[in-house]
mmCIF file of C-alpha atoms and ligand atoms in Angstrom:
data_model
loop_
_atom_site.group_PDB
_atom_site.id
_atom_site.type_symbol
_atom_site.label_atom_id
_atom_site.label_comp_id
_atom_site.label_asym_id
_atom_site.label_seq_id
_atom_site.Cartn_x
_atom_site.Cartn_y
_atom_site.Cartn_z
ATOM 1 C CA MET A 1 14.365 22.704 1.446
ATOM 2 C CA PHE A 2 14.516 19.315 -0.302
ATOM 3 C CA HIS A 3 13.868 20.759 -3.753
ATOM 4 C CA THR A 4 15.971 18.323 -5.792
ATOM 5 C CA ALA A 5 16.584 17.317 -9.407
ATOM 6 C CA ILE A 6 13.698 14.840 -9.208
ATOM 7 C CA CYS A 7 11.291 17.691 -8.278
ATOM 8 C CA ASP A 8 12.272 19.606 -11.418
ATOM 9 C CA LEU A 9 12.190 16.482 -13.598
ATOM 10 C CA LEU A 10 8.696 15.413 -12.505
ATOM 11 C CA SER A 11 7.290 18.887 -11.687
ATOM 12 C CA ILE A 12 6.506 17.931 -8.085
ATOM 13 C CA ARG A 13 6.916 19.941 -4.877
ATOM 14 C CA TYR A 14 8.460 17.280 -2.637
ATOM 15 C CA PRO A 15 10.908 14.559 -3.774
ATOM 16 C CA ILE A 16 8.539 11.818 -2.592
ATOM 17 C CA LEU A 17 7.237 9.127 -4.964
ATOM 18 C CA GLN A 18 4.483 6.709 -4.036
ATOM 19 C CA GLY A 19 5.518 3.329 -5.425
ATOM 20 C CA ALA A 20 2.756 1.729 -7.502
ATOM 21 C CA MET A 21 0.918 -0.884 -5.440
ATOM 22 C CA GLN A 22 -1.300 -3.523 -6.917
ATOM 23 C CA GLY A 23 -3.794 -4.250 -4.159
ATOM 24 C CA GLY A 24 -2.632 -1.401 -1.930
ATOM 25 C CA GLY A 25 -2.924 1.843 -3.821
ATOM 26 C CA GLY A 26 -5.937 2.845 -5.900
ATOM 27 C CA VAL A 27 -7.033 6.143 -7.406
ATOM 28 C CA ASP A 28 -7.738 7.860 -4.059
ATOM 29 C CA LEU A 29 -4.211 7.219 -2.803
ATOM 30 C CA VAL A 30 -2.583 8.215 -6.096
ATOM 31 C CA ALA A 31 -4.536 11.476 -6.294
ATOM 32 C CA ALA A 32 -3.939 12.265 -2.600
ATOM 33 C CA VAL A 33 -0.155 11.836 -2.936
ATOM 34 C CA SER A 34 -0.029 14.068 -6.017
ATOM 35 C CA GLU A 35 -2.313 16.645 -4.352
ATOM 36 C CA ALA A 36 -0.013 16.676 -1.306
ATOM 37 C CA GLY A 37 2.989 17.551 -3.496
ATOM 38 C CA GLY A 38 4.486 14.093 -4.128
ATOM 39 C CA LEU A 39 4.023 11.789 -7.109
ATOM 40 C CA GLY A 40 1.157 9.300 -6.996
ATOM 41 C CA VAL A 41 1.576 6.286 -9.288
ATOM 42 C CA LEU A 42 -1.200 4.007 -10.570
ATOM 43 C CA PRO A 43 -0.607 0.239 -10.734
ATOM 44 C CA THR A 44 -1.507 -1.759 -13.852
ATOM 45 C CA PHE A 45 -0.237 -5.216 -12.840
ATOM 46 C CA GLY A 46 -2.913 -7.801 -13.638
ATOM 47 C CA GLY A 47 -5.445 -5.153 -14.706
ATOM 48 C CA THR A 48 -7.317 -4.613 -17.967
ATOM 49 C CA ASP A 49 -6.973 -1.728 -20.406
ATOM 50 C CA GLY A 50 -10.476 -0.560 -19.474
ATOM 51 C CA LYS A 51 -9.481 -0.392 -15.790
ATOM 52 C CA LEU A 52 -6.356 1.628 -16.632
ATOM 53 C CA ARG A 53 -8.421 4.099 -18.671
ATOM 54 C CA SER A 54 -11.038 4.557 -15.968
ATOM 55 C CA ASP A 55 -8.331 4.859 -13.260
ATOM 56 C CA ILE A 56 -6.550 7.595 -15.213
ATOM 57 C CA ALA A 57 -9.859 9.464 -15.652
ATOM 58 C CA ALA A 58 -10.639 9.078 -11.932
ATOM 59 C CA VAL A 59 -7.226 10.447 -10.894
ATOM 60 C CA ARG A 60 -7.713 13.418 -13.235
ATOM 61 C CA GLU A 61 -11.091 14.139 -11.660
ATOM 62 C CA ARG A 62 -9.395 14.301 -8.250
ATOM 63 C CA THR A 63 -6.212 16.255 -9.062
ATOM 64 C CA SER A 64 -4.687 18.386 -11.795
ATOM 65 C CA ARG A 65 -1.163 17.669 -10.514
ATOM 66 C CA PRO A 66 1.277 15.269 -12.252
ATOM 67 C CA PHE A 67 0.854 11.550 -11.572
ATOM 68 C CA GLY A 68 2.394 8.385 -12.969
ATOM 69 C CA VAL A 69 1.343 5.016 -14.366
ATOM 70 C CA ASN A 70 3.385 1.923 -13.546
ATOM 71 C CA ILE A 71 4.107 -0.712 -16.169
ATOM 72 C CA MET A 72 5.160 -4.162 -15.007
ATOM 73 C CA PRO A 73 6.732 -5.789 -18.079
ATOM 74 C CA MET A 74 4.984 -9.169 -17.892
ATOM 75 C CA GLY A 75 5.121 -9.847 -21.622
ATOM 76 C CA ARG A 76 5.445 -7.838 -24.801
ATOM 77 C CA GLY A 77 1.704 -7.629 -25.511
ATOM 78 C CA ILE A 78 0.829 -6.200 -22.095
ATOM 79 C CA THR A 79 3.732 -3.743 -22.169
ATOM 80 C CA GLU A 80 2.789 -2.489 -25.664
ATOM 81 C CA ARG A 81 -0.859 -2.093 -24.657
ATOM 82 C CA CYS A 82 0.001 -0.062 -21.533
ATOM 83 C CA VAL A 83 2.539 2.059 -23.431
ATOM 84 C CA GLY A 84 -0.062 2.789 -26.144
ATOM 85 C CA THR A 85 -2.722 3.819 -23.627
ATOM 86 C CA CYS A 86 -0.317 6.061 -21.675
ATOM 87 C CA ILE A 87 0.697 7.815 -24.910
ATOM 88 C CA GLU A 88 -2.900 8.138 -26.140
ATOM 89 C CA LEU A 89 -4.105 9.606 -22.840
ATOM 90 C CA GLY A 90 -1.096 11.895 -22.341
ATOM 91 C CA VAL A 91 0.051 10.415 -19.045
ATOM 92 C CA PRO A 92 2.970 12.636 -17.909
ATOM 93 C CA ILE A 93 5.120 10.000 -16.179
ATOM 94 C CA VAL A 94 5.560 6.229 -16.508
ATOM 95 C CA THR A 95 7.414 4.113 -13.981
ATOM 96 C CA THR A 96 8.516 0.574 -14.752
ATOM 97 C CA GLY A 97 8.854 -2.211 -12.209
ATOM 98 C CA ARG A 98 10.333 -5.678 -11.880
ATOM 99 C CA ALA A 99 11.954 -6.015 -15.325
ATOM 100 C CA ASP A 100 13.253 -4.111 -18.335
ATOM 101 C CA PRO A 101 10.297 -3.009 -20.543
ATOM 102 C CA GLY A 102 12.646 -2.982 -23.563
ATOM 103 C CA GLU A 103 14.392 -0.206 -25.447
ATOM 104 C CA GLU A 104 11.549 0.197 -27.951
ATOM 105 C CA ALA A 105 8.952 0.806 -25.227
ATOM 106 C CA VAL A 106 11.200 3.386 -23.544
ATOM 107 C CA ARG A 107 11.847 5.130 -26.875
ATOM 108 C CA LYS A 108 8.119 5.305 -27.728
ATOM 109 C CA LEU A 109 7.302 6.822 -24.333
ATOM 110 C CA LYS A 110 10.171 9.304 -24.583
ATOM 111 C CA ASP A 111 9.223 10.289 -28.147
ATOM 112 C CA ALA A 112 5.731 11.081 -26.828
ATOM 113 C CA GLY A 113 7.260 13.413 -24.220
ATOM 114 C CA ILE A 114 6.593 11.082 -21.287
ATOM 115 C CA LYS A 115 9.130 10.971 -18.452
ATOM 116 C CA VAL A 116 10.248 7.404 -17.671
ATOM 117 C CA VAL A 117 11.461 6.268 -14.246
ATOM 118 C CA SER A 118 12.598 2.657 -13.808
ATOM 119 C CA VAL A 119 12.699 0.723 -10.543
ATOM 120 C CA ILE A 120 15.910 -1.325 -10.487
ATOM 121 C CA PRO A 121 17.421 -3.859 -8.032
ATOM 122 C CA THR A 122 21.086 -3.834 -9.194
ATOM 123 C CA VAL A 123 23.814 -1.539 -10.555
ATOM 124 C CA GLU A 124 23.852 -3.463 -13.836
ATOM 125 C CA HIS A 125 20.111 -2.976 -14.328
ATOM 126 C CA ALA A 126 20.485 0.760 -13.557
ATOM 127 C CA ARG A 127 23.206 1.134 -16.197
ATOM 128 C CA ARG A 128 21.076 -0.734 -18.755
ATOM 129 C CA MET A 129 18.040 1.475 -18.158
ATOM 130 C CA GLU A 130 20.167 4.629 -18.365
ATOM 131 C CA GLY A 131 21.501 3.316 -21.686
ATOM 132 C CA GLU A 132 17.922 2.841 -22.910
ATOM 133 C CA GLY A 133 17.246 6.506 -22.181
ATOM 134 C CA VAL A 134 15.150 6.571 -18.994
ATOM 135 C CA ASP A 135 15.085 9.856 -17.061
ATOM 136 C CA ALA A 136 15.710 8.500 -13.549
ATOM 137 C CA VAL A 137 15.957 5.235 -11.641
ATOM 138 C CA VAL A 138 14.574 4.080 -8.306
ATOM 139 C CA ALA A 139 17.232 1.957 -6.588
ATOM 140 C CA SER A 140 15.017 -0.364 -4.586
ATOM 141 C CA GLY A 141 16.473 -2.675 -1.971
ATOM 142 C CA THR A 142 15.418 -6.091 -0.769
ATOM 143 C CA GLU A 143 13.687 -4.543 2.277
ATOM 144 C CA ALA A 144 10.905 -3.309 -0.018
ATOM 145 C CA GLY A 145 7.422 -4.722 -0.347
ATOM 146 C CA GLY A 146 6.581 -6.326 -3.709
ATOM 147 C CA HIS A 147 9.039 -7.767 -6.231
ATOM 148 C CA VAL A 148 12.555 -7.554 -4.833
ATOM 149 C CA GLY A 149 16.160 -8.414 -5.575
ATOM 150 C CA THR A 150 18.790 -9.434 -3.057
ATOM 151 C CA VAL A 151 20.744 -6.221 -2.377
ATOM 152 C CA ALA A 152 19.703 -3.950 0.511
ATOM 153 C CA THR A 153 18.917 -0.254 0.034
ATOM 154 C CA MET A 154 21.885 0.961 2.125
ATOM 155 C CA PRO A 155 24.607 -0.482 -0.180
ATOM 156 C CA LEU A 156 22.533 -0.314 -3.389
ATOM 157 C CA VAL A 157 21.764 3.411 -3.471
ATOM 158 C CA PRO A 158 25.327 4.819 -3.278
ATOM 159 C CA MET A 159 26.593 2.211 -5.757
ATOM 160 C CA VAL A 160 23.881 3.171 -8.253
ATOM 161 C CA VAL A 161 24.545 6.882 -7.606
ATOM 162 C CA ASP A 162 28.197 6.274 -8.527
ATOM 163 C CA ALA A 163 27.281 4.246 -11.621
ATOM 164 C CA VAL A 164 24.797 6.513 -13.451
ATOM 165 C CA ARG A 165 24.415 10.218 -14.293
ATOM 166 C CA ILE A 166 20.626 10.427 -14.124
ATOM 167 C CA PRO A 167 18.865 11.175 -10.798
ATOM 168 C CA VAL A 168 18.555 8.246 -8.395
ATOM 169 C CA VAL A 169 15.576 7.801 -6.060
ATOM 170 C CA ALA A 170 15.983 5.522 -3.023
ATOM 171 C CA GLY A 171 13.277 2.921 -2.422
ATOM 172 C CA GLY A 172 12.770 0.074 0.010
ATOM 173 C CA GLY A 173 12.641 0.382 3.783
ATOM 174 C CA ILE A 174 11.847 4.092 4.016
ATOM 175 C CA GLY A 175 8.965 5.073 6.280
ATOM 176 C CA ASP A 176 9.797 8.280 8.114
ATOM 177 C CA ALA A 177 11.900 11.447 8.104
ATOM 178 C CA ARG A 178 15.025 9.598 9.280
ATOM 179 C CA GLY A 179 14.908 7.256 6.300
ATOM 180 C CA MET A 180 14.266 10.188 4.001
ATOM 181 C CA LEU A 181 17.296 12.086 5.272
ATOM 182 C CA ALA A 182 19.440 8.938 5.112
ATOM 183 C CA ALA A 183 18.492 8.560 1.435
ATOM 184 C CA PHE A 184 19.798 12.065 0.721
ATOM 185 C CA ALA A 185 22.999 11.249 2.617
ATOM 186 C CA LEU A 186 23.454 8.227 0.312
ATOM 187 C CA GLY A 187 23.262 10.531 -2.717
ATOM 188 C CA ALA A 188 19.632 10.005 -3.706
ATOM 189 C CA SER A 189 17.542 12.846 -5.161
ATOM 190 C CA GLY A 190 14.342 11.551 -3.659
ATOM 191 C CA ILE A 191 12.549 8.642 -2.034
ATOM 192 C CA GLN A 192 9.929 6.101 -3.089
ATOM 193 C CA MET A 193 7.652 4.581 -0.449
ATOM 194 C CA GLY A 194 5.075 1.853 -0.800
ATOM 195 C CA THR A 195 4.360 0.076 2.474
ATOM 196 C CA ARG A 196 4.105 3.315 4.519
ATOM 197 C CA PHE A 197 1.503 4.665 2.062
ATOM 198 C CA MET A 198 -0.626 1.513 2.460
ATOM 199 C CA ALA A 199 -1.279 2.555 6.055
ATOM 200 C CA THR A 200 -2.988 5.843 5.173
ATOM 201 C CA VAL A 201 -6.618 6.915 5.176
ATOM 202 C CA GLU A 202 -6.701 7.140 1.355
ATOM 203 C CA SER A 203 -5.185 3.697 0.678
ATOM 204 C CA ASP A 204 -7.628 1.053 -0.519
ATOM 205 C CA MET A 205 -5.957 -1.637 1.577
ATOM 206 C CA ASN A 206 -8.723 -3.229 3.606
ATOM 207 C CA ALA A 207 -9.179 -2.670 7.349
ATOM 208 C CA TRP A 208 -7.723 -6.093 8.196
ATOM 209 C CA GLY A 209 -4.578 -5.359 6.179
ATOM 210 C CA GLN A 210 -4.109 -1.992 7.873
ATOM 211 C CA GLU A 211 -4.543 -3.602 11.290
ATOM 212 C CA GLN A 212 -1.766 -6.048 10.340
ATOM 213 C CA LEU A 213 0.540 -3.233 9.236
ATOM 214 C CA VAL A 214 0.108 -1.358 12.499
ATOM 215 C CA ALA A 215 0.725 -4.522 14.560
ATOM 216 C CA MET A 216 3.586 -6.055 12.521
ATOM 217 C CA ARG A 217 7.162 -6.487 13.674
ATOM 218 C CA GLU A 218 10.140 -6.011 11.356
ATOM 219 C CA THR A 219 10.445 -9.808 11.082
ATOM 220 C CA ASP A 220 6.856 -10.371 9.941
ATOM 221 C CA THR A 221 7.574 -10.293 6.196
ATOM 222 C CA LEU A 222 9.287 -12.866 4.012
ATOM 223 C CA VAL A 223 10.370 -13.281 0.409
ATOM 224 C CA THR A 224 8.531 -15.944 -1.564
ATOM 225 C CA ARG A 225 8.017 -17.076 -5.145
ATOM 226 C CA SER A 226 4.654 -18.554 -4.243
ATOM 227 C CA MET A 227 2.682 -15.392 -5.094
ATOM 228 C CA THR A 228 3.750 -14.529 -8.670
ATOM 229 C CA GLY A 229 6.593 -16.919 -9.504
ATOM 230 C CA ALA A 230 9.192 -14.167 -8.956
ATOM 231 C CA THR A 231 10.595 -13.135 -5.563
ATOM 232 C CA VAL A 232 8.019 -11.008 -3.715
ATOM 233 C CA ARG A 233 8.330 -9.643 -0.165
ATOM 234 C CA CYS A 234 4.990 -10.036 1.566
ATOM 235 C CA ILE A 235 3.252 -10.387 4.922
ATOM 236 C CA ARG A 236 4.257 -13.688 6.547
ATOM 237 C CA THR A 237 1.114 -15.831 6.565
ATOM 238 C CA PRO A 238 1.121 -19.361 8.050
ATOM 239 C CA GLU A 239 0.640 -20.882 4.562
ATOM 240 C CA ILE A 240 3.494 -18.985 2.915
ATOM 241 C CA ALA A 241 5.785 -19.598 5.905
ATOM 242 C CA ALA A 242 5.060 -23.362 5.774
ATOM 243 C CA TYR A 243 5.750 -23.462 2.020
ATOM 244 C CA GLU A 244 9.082 -21.604 2.372
ATOM 245 C CA GLU A 245 10.104 -23.770 5.325
ATOM 246 C CA ALA A 246 9.441 -26.933 3.281
ATOM 247 C CA LEU A 247 11.524 -25.574 0.396
ATOM 248 C CA ALA A 248 14.386 -24.729 2.762
ATOM 249 C CA ARG A 249 14.550 -28.296 4.112
ATOM 250 C CA HIS A 250 14.245 -29.798 0.605
ATOM 251 C CA ALA A 251 10.947 -31.494 1.453
ATOM 252 C CA PRO A 252 9.581 -34.127 -0.977
ATOM 253 C CA GLU A 253 7.989 -32.668 -4.114
ATOM 254 C CA ALA A 254 4.495 -33.927 -3.222
ATOM 255 C CA GLU A 255 4.610 -32.064 0.108
ATOM 256 C CA VAL A 256 5.807 -28.844 -1.554
ATOM 257 C CA THR A 257 3.050 -29.096 -4.174
ATOM 258 C CA GLU A 258 0.439 -29.581 -1.453
ATOM 259 C CA LEU A 259 1.725 -26.558 0.472
ATOM 260 C CA MET A 260 1.684 -24.469 -2.718
ATOM 261 C CA ARG A 261 -1.968 -25.456 -3.175
ATOM 262 C CA ALA A 262 -2.671 -24.229 0.359
ATOM 263 C CA VAL A 263 -0.994 -20.897 -0.438
ATOM 264 C CA ARG A 264 -3.125 -20.505 -3.588
ATOM 265 C CA ALA A 265 -6.312 -21.511 -1.745
ATOM 266 C CA SER A 266 -5.678 -18.892 0.928
ATOM 267 C CA ARG A 267 -5.047 -16.106 -1.595
ATOM 268 C CA ASN A 268 -8.325 -14.287 -1.226
ATOM 269 C CA GLU A 269 -9.404 -15.648 2.122
ATOM 270 C CA GLU A 270 -11.341 -13.269 4.325
ATOM 271 C CA LYS A 271 -10.110 -14.889 7.529
ATOM 272 C CA PRO A 272 -7.584 -12.921 9.567
ATOM 273 C CA LEU A 273 -3.962 -14.123 9.307
ATOM 274 C CA ARG A 274 -4.667 -15.628 5.913
ATOM 275 C CA ARG A 275 -5.019 -12.722 3.510
ATOM 276 C CA GLN A 276 -1.996 -12.280 1.269
ATOM 277 C CA SER A 277 -0.397 -8.914 0.607
ATOM 278 C CA ALA A 278 3.001 -7.630 -0.385
ATOM 279 C CA ALA A 279 4.593 -5.517 2.358
ATOM 280 C CA GLY A 280 8.095 -4.351 3.231
ATOM 281 C CA GLN A 281 10.171 -4.648 6.411
ATOM 282 C CA ILE A 282 9.365 -1.022 7.290
ATOM 283 C CA ALA A 283 5.897 -2.295 8.260
ATOM 284 C CA GLY A 284 7.510 -2.978 11.655
ATOM 285 C CA MET A 285 7.727 0.797 12.196
ATOM 286 C CA ILE A 286 4.151 1.719 11.292
ATOM 287 C CA ARG A 287 1.936 2.527 14.273
ATOM 288 C CA ASP A 288 -0.732 4.829 12.840
ATOM 289 C CA VAL A 289 -2.953 5.435 9.812
ATOM 290 C CA PRO A 290 -2.692 9.161 8.982
ATOM 291 C CA THR A 291 -3.988 11.053 5.955
ATOM 292 C CA VAL A 292 -1.516 11.270 3.087
ATOM 293 C CA LYS A 293 -1.233 15.048 3.546
ATOM 294 C CA ASP A 294 -0.371 14.716 7.244
ATOM 295 C CA LEU A 295 2.129 11.942 6.485
ATOM 296 C CA ILE A 296 3.968 13.866 3.762
ATOM 297 C CA GLU A 297 3.959 17.237 5.523
ATOM 298 C CA GLY A 298 4.962 15.597 8.815
ATOM 299 C CA MET A 299 7.881 13.800 7.156
ATOM 300 C CA VAL A 300 9.149 16.849 5.305
ATOM 301 C CA GLY A 301 8.891 19.039 8.423
ATOM 302 C CA GLU A 302 10.652 16.501 10.619
ATOM 303 C CA ALA A 303 13.370 15.868 8.008
ATOM 304 C CA ALA A 304 14.063 19.615 7.848
ATOM 305 C CA ARG A 305 14.310 19.725 11.657
ATOM 306 C CA LEU A 306 16.688 16.732 11.694
ATOM 307 C CA ALA A 307 18.803 18.212 8.896
ATOM 308 C CA ARG A 308 19.345 21.361 10.980
ATOM 309 C CA ARG A 309 20.664 19.181 13.824
ATOM 310 C CA LEU A 310 23.178 17.338 11.612
ATOM 311 C CA PRO A 311 25.957 19.985 11.765
ATOM 312 C CA ALA A 312 25.914 19.694 15.568
ATOM 313 C CA ILE A 313 26.177 15.898 15.340
ATOM 314 C CA ALA A 314 29.044 16.142 12.829
ATOM 315 C CA ASP A 315 30.923 18.569 15.114
ATOM 316 C CA ALA A 316 30.431 16.524 18.281
HETATM 317 C C1 FMN B 1 1.177 -4.223 -1.851
HETATM 318 C C2 FMN B 1 2.285 -3.814 -2.785
HETATM 319 C C3 FMN B 1 2.088 -3.919 -4.156
HETATM 320 C C4 FMN B 1 3.100 -3.507 -5.052
HETATM 321 N N1 FMN B 1 2.850 -3.551 -6.399
HETATM 322 C C5 FMN B 1 3.774 -3.040 -7.267
HETATM 323 C C6 FMN B 1 3.469 -2.941 -8.650
HETATM 324 O O1 FMN B 1 2.377 -3.301 -9.124
HETATM 325 N N2 FMN B 1 4.436 -2.425 -9.463
HETATM 326 C C7 FMN B 1 5.665 -1.994 -8.981
HETATM 327 O O2 FMN B 1 6.516 -1.543 -9.765
HETATM 328 N N3 FMN B 1 5.963 -2.087 -7.663
HETATM 329 C C8 FMN B 1 5.043 -2.578 -6.807
HETATM 330 N N4 FMN B 1 5.320 -2.585 -5.452
HETATM 331 C C9 FMN B 1 6.575 -1.969 -4.961
HETATM 332 C C10 FMN B 1 6.330 -0.486 -4.586
HETATM 333 O O3 FMN B 1 5.991 0.262 -5.730
HETATM 334 C C11 FMN B 1 7.563 0.178 -3.934
HETATM 335 O O4 FMN B 1 8.659 0.208 -4.823
HETATM 336 C C12 FMN B 1 7.977 -0.509 -2.644
HETATM 337 O O5 FMN B 1 6.835 -0.744 -1.855
HETATM 338 C C13 FMN B 1 8.970 0.367 -1.883
HETATM 339 O O6 FMN B 1 9.414 -0.277 -0.723
HETATM 340 P P1 FMN B 1 8.691 -0.118 0.728
HETATM 341 O O7 FMN B 1 7.522 -1.034 0.664
HETATM 342 O O8 FMN B 1 9.730 -0.548 1.690
HETATM 343 O O9 FMN B 1 8.288 1.308 0.877
HETATM 344 C C14 FMN B 1 4.340 -3.019 -4.545
HETATM 345 C C15 FMN B 1 4.541 -2.939 -3.160
HETATM 346 C C16 FMN B 1 3.533 -3.319 -2.280
HETATM 347 C C17 FMN B 1 3.787 -3.185 -0.800
#
């Protein structure tokens, strides 16, 4: 059950992708997801070429299964460097996040036999990436942790499914078997999860961060430009909330600048309630920190059980 087009495309057992997570998903998480039958994906955002090379080697020491590397197109130089390293080291799958990496980058990866999967926030972006030759897209809604657009997963996924011919993976706001099954009902061939994977034994999110995830409500995230300049959904800290509140009431520029300074100063604070991290709305559902294997097998088993109940619900 649940063997879909994305499983064949990426040579994975379950149609479950772990979204790349800068600051939330290191080599142990990536290898554990791939070992458990999903697709683990390494982040590169903000990292050096040396780090990428050692991360790829570390994942290969831990698993022989397929894994991916994520490229965040933050400028042509960085994109070209990551593309070159992925080709040189024979990485099987590259995912792209936040923006279009450019037709040339996609062509180079494809010519090297690498599968390319692009995370997209709109129908237009999905069509563009399909035109550039990517193998699949992840339609990721505004519920997601990390860089987000404005459209929610529920309307985005079926609209993207209708707009492109390549497989569509649903991302943003999925954290259990119900979300997984809903994604299939919307026409997706698989799911991508980020926030749920941060609360696992193998994630390198620190203990404080995992405590936050388990305690958070669905309203405890917000979207801010104060982290990277683009819109990022993250844990609501007092500093980020104060900055966004000042922007919303059109506070004087000096006050906004001061609040931005406070956000920056709190970036790497050790104190509870101050640490910054991207996280999605699904954090409100997380109540435990399982191993990746238990999480994936539990979700697939429960989704199969729920799917068997659907005919009865439809007939009722
Ligand atoms: C802490 C964190 C860091 C992230 N970093 C990246 C990244 O470097 N590149 C990327 O393409 N997406 C990044 N994302 C987005 C995830 O890959 C994934 O698409 C998203 O988390 C899915 O939504 P969910 O959080 O509701 O599961 C990040 C998400 C989180 C929570």
